């Protein structure tokens, strides 16, 4: 589904002419929305991945990010456009955010294993996508269905369960 400037104007509570006054094309508007989004998740995740407790820090960063998404409509709109929307050109996002998130999770798992924080013997190559997919599922719920608090809570519970399993040395199967 293509979002028109008319739809954007209606959602923003202004006229289409006002949108054209400030932006020459829709991509300019998308760029501005993404740049103004107060989602500091990536900078926080990079910081905690270098901390003494990288895995626990990542957990808290992810949960805090999800709570912020749930309560901030502007942030939800920006994430919907940038992450879950099909109209946002990749060049507006810079580095592929999925690859960046996978790399941050992988570093936190590896560093967590090295410092003894991660107790699970499950390989980082298995833990990384597991954490990624559970987080993205909870993020998608919080972004696209913010009113469904039960489903959102179940998503954060699932993320906590994965972190608990890894921190408490519960083994997950590496079989495909």
Short mmCIF file of C-alpha atoms in Angstrom, two decimals:
data_model
loop_
_atom_site.label_atom_id
_atom_site.label_comp_id
_atom_site.label_asym_id
_atom_site.label_seq_id
_atom_site.Cartn_x
_atom_site.Cartn_y
_atom_site.Cartn_z
CA UNK A 1 0.00 0.00 0.00
CA UNK A 2 1.42 3.38 -1.02
CA UNK A 3 1.07 6.19 1.47
CA UNK A 4 0.07 9.43 -0.20
CA UNK A 5 0.95 12.91 0.97
CA UNK A 6 -2.77 13.43 1.55
CA UNK A 7 -2.81 10.53 4.04
CA UNK A 8 0.32 11.87 5.72
CA UNK A 9 -1.22 15.35 5.97
CA UNK A 10 -4.43 13.96 7.48
CA UNK A 11 -2.50 11.91 10.03
CA UNK A 12 -0.36 14.96 10.88
CA UNK A 13 -3.43 17.16 11.19
CA UNK A 14 -2.49 19.61 8.44
CA UNK A 15 -3.10 20.21 4.75
CA UNK A 16 -1.29 18.62 1.84
CA UNK A 17 -0.18 22.14 0.83
CA UNK A 18 1.54 22.54 4.19
CA UNK A 19 3.44 19.32 3.58
CA UNK A 20 4.55 20.54 0.12
CA UNK A 21 5.58 23.89 1.63
CA UNK A 22 8.16 22.15 3.83
CA UNK A 23 9.12 19.13 1.71
CA UNK A 24 9.70 18.85 -2.02
CA UNK A 25 9.10 15.11 -2.12
CA UNK A 26 7.94 12.30 0.14
CA UNK A 27 11.47 10.98 0.71
CA UNK A 28 12.46 14.33 2.23
CA UNK A 29 9.58 13.98 4.64
CA UNK A 30 10.52 10.37 5.47
CA UNK A 31 14.14 11.38 6.08
CA UNK A 32 13.01 14.10 8.49
CA UNK A 33 10.69 11.72 10.37
CA UNK A 34 13.48 9.15 10.77
CA UNK A 35 16.09 11.72 11.83
CA UNK A 36 13.78 13.21 14.46
CA UNK A 37 12.77 9.88 15.98
CA UNK A 38 13.94 9.78 19.59
CA UNK A 39 14.99 6.11 19.34
CA UNK A 40 18.39 6.01 21.02
CA UNK A 41 18.41 2.22 21.07
CA UNK A 42 21.41 1.72 18.78
CA UNK A 43 23.68 4.16 20.59
CA UNK A 44 22.71 2.63 23.95
CA UNK A 45 23.22 -0.91 22.61
CA UNK A 46 26.69 0.01 21.32
CA UNK A 47 27.58 1.43 24.73
CA UNK A 48 26.36 -1.58 26.70
CA UNK A 49 28.08 -4.01 24.32
CA UNK A 50 31.38 -2.54 25.56
CA UNK A 51 30.41 -2.61 29.25
CA UNK A 52 31.44 -5.12 31.92
CA UNK A 53 27.99 -6.77 31.76
CA UNK A 54 27.25 -6.64 28.02
CA UNK A 55 24.52 -9.27 27.89
CA UNK A 56 22.52 -7.97 30.87
CA UNK A 57 23.02 -4.45 29.54
CA UNK A 58 21.61 -5.49 26.17
CA UNK A 59 18.58 -6.99 27.89
CA UNK A 60 17.84 -3.77 29.79
CA UNK A 61 18.45 -1.69 26.66
CA UNK A 62 16.02 -3.79 24.61
CA UNK A 63 13.31 -3.74 27.29
CA UNK A 64 13.71 0.01 27.82
CA UNK A 65 13.51 0.54 24.04
CA UNK A 66 10.31 -1.50 23.81
CA UNK A 67 8.70 0.49 26.64
CA UNK A 68 9.66 3.74 24.91
CA UNK A 69 8.08 2.55 21.67
CA UNK A 70 4.89 1.61 23.47
CA UNK A 71 4.44 5.05 25.03
CA UNK A 72 5.72 7.34 22.23
CA UNK A 73 3.43 7.70 19.20
CA UNK A 74 5.98 9.69 17.16
CA UNK A 75 8.58 7.00 17.70
CA UNK A 76 6.10 4.27 16.70
CA UNK A 77 5.29 6.15 13.50
CA UNK A 78 8.98 6.55 12.65
CA UNK A 79 9.74 2.88 13.31
CA UNK A 80 6.71 1.82 11.31
CA UNK A 81 8.01 3.82 8.34
CA UNK A 82 11.68 2.93 8.72
CA UNK A 83 11.56 -0.68 9.84
CA UNK A 84 8.21 -2.19 8.93
CA UNK A 85 7.17 0.03 6.02
CA UNK A 86 7.92 -0.91 2.46
CA UNK A 87 8.10 2.65 1.18
CA UNK A 88 11.25 3.79 2.91
CA UNK A 89 14.27 3.55 0.59
CA UNK A 90 17.22 1.78 2.19
CA UNK A 91 19.49 4.77 1.47
CA UNK A 92 17.47 6.80 4.01
CA UNK A 93 18.33 4.31 6.73
CA UNK A 94 22.07 4.22 6.13
CA UNK A 95 23.57 0.95 7.30
CA UNK A 96 21.10 -1.92 7.26
CA UNK A 97 19.54 -1.69 10.71
CA UNK A 98 18.80 -5.44 10.87
CA UNK A 99 22.46 -6.27 10.18
CA UNK A 100 23.54 -3.68 12.72
CA UNK A 101 21.21 -5.11 15.37
CA UNK A 102 22.36 -8.67 14.67
CA UNK A 103 25.98 -7.55 15.01
CA UNK A 104 25.30 -5.77 18.32
CA UNK A 105 23.53 -8.82 19.74
CA UNK A 106 26.33 -11.10 18.54
CA UNK A 107 28.99 -8.92 20.20
CA UNK A 108 27.01 -8.85 23.46
CA UNK A 109 26.67 -12.65 23.42
CA UNK A 110 30.35 -13.22 22.65
CA UNK A 111 31.54 -10.70 25.24
CA UNK A 112 29.01 -12.08 27.74
CA UNK A 113 30.42 -15.57 27.20
CA UNK A 114 34.00 -14.32 27.52
CA UNK A 115 33.35 -12.62 30.87
CA UNK A 116 31.26 -15.52 32.24
CA UNK A 117 27.99 -13.59 32.26
CA UNK A 118 26.40 -15.87 29.62
CA UNK A 119 26.10 -19.32 31.16
CA UNK A 120 24.57 -21.20 28.24
CA UNK A 121 26.75 -23.48 26.14
CA UNK A 122 24.53 -22.74 23.14
CA UNK A 123 26.56 -21.21 20.33
CA UNK A 124 26.42 -17.47 19.75
CA UNK A 125 25.36 -18.20 16.16
CA UNK A 126 22.17 -19.76 17.56
CA UNK A 127 21.52 -17.28 20.38
CA UNK A 128 21.97 -14.19 18.22
CA UNK A 129 19.09 -14.79 15.77
CA UNK A 130 16.87 -16.14 18.56
CA UNK A 131 17.20 -12.90 20.54
CA UNK A 132 16.87 -10.86 17.34
CA UNK A 133 13.62 -12.49 16.24
CA UNK A 134 11.98 -12.32 19.67
CA UNK A 135 12.94 -8.64 19.99
CA UNK A 136 11.73 -7.79 16.47
CA UNK A 137 8.43 -9.57 17.17
CA UNK A 138 7.89 -7.56 20.34
CA UNK A 139 8.95 -4.37 18.54
CA UNK A 140 6.51 -5.07 15.71
CA UNK A 141 3.67 -5.64 18.19
CA UNK A 142 4.49 -2.46 20.10
CA UNK A 143 4.75 -0.47 16.88
CA UNK A 144 1.83 -1.75 14.84
CA UNK A 145 -0.55 -2.77 17.65
CA UNK A 146 0.19 -0.40 20.55
CA UNK A 147 -3.29 -0.88 22.02
CA UNK A 148 -2.83 -4.63 22.44
CA UNK A 149 -1.11 -4.45 25.82
CA UNK A 150 -1.57 -8.17 26.54
CA UNK A 151 0.22 -9.22 23.35
CA UNK A 152 2.93 -6.62 23.93
CA UNK A 153 3.45 -7.90 27.49
CA UNK A 154 3.68 -11.48 26.17
CA UNK A 155 6.38 -10.30 23.73
CA UNK A 156 8.44 -8.74 26.51
CA UNK A 157 7.87 -11.85 28.65
CA UNK A 158 9.23 -13.99 25.78
CA UNK A 159 12.30 -11.73 25.50
CA UNK A 160 12.88 -12.01 29.25
CA UNK A 161 12.51 -15.80 29.05
CA UNK A 162 15.22 -16.05 26.38
CA UNK A 163 17.59 -13.88 28.42
CA UNK A 164 16.82 -15.85 31.59
CA UNK A 165 17.55 -19.14 29.81
CA UNK A 166 20.89 -17.88 28.58
CA UNK A 167 21.91 -16.34 31.90
CA UNK A 168 20.91 -19.46 33.89
CA UNK A 169 22.72 -22.05 31.72
CA UNK A 170 19.61 -23.70 30.36
CA UNK A 171 20.54 -25.49 27.19
CA UNK A 172 18.72 -24.97 23.91
CA UNK A 173 18.96 -27.42 21.06
CA UNK A 174 21.24 -26.49 18.15
CA UNK A 175 19.45 -28.99 15.87
CA UNK A 176 17.67 -27.63 12.81
#
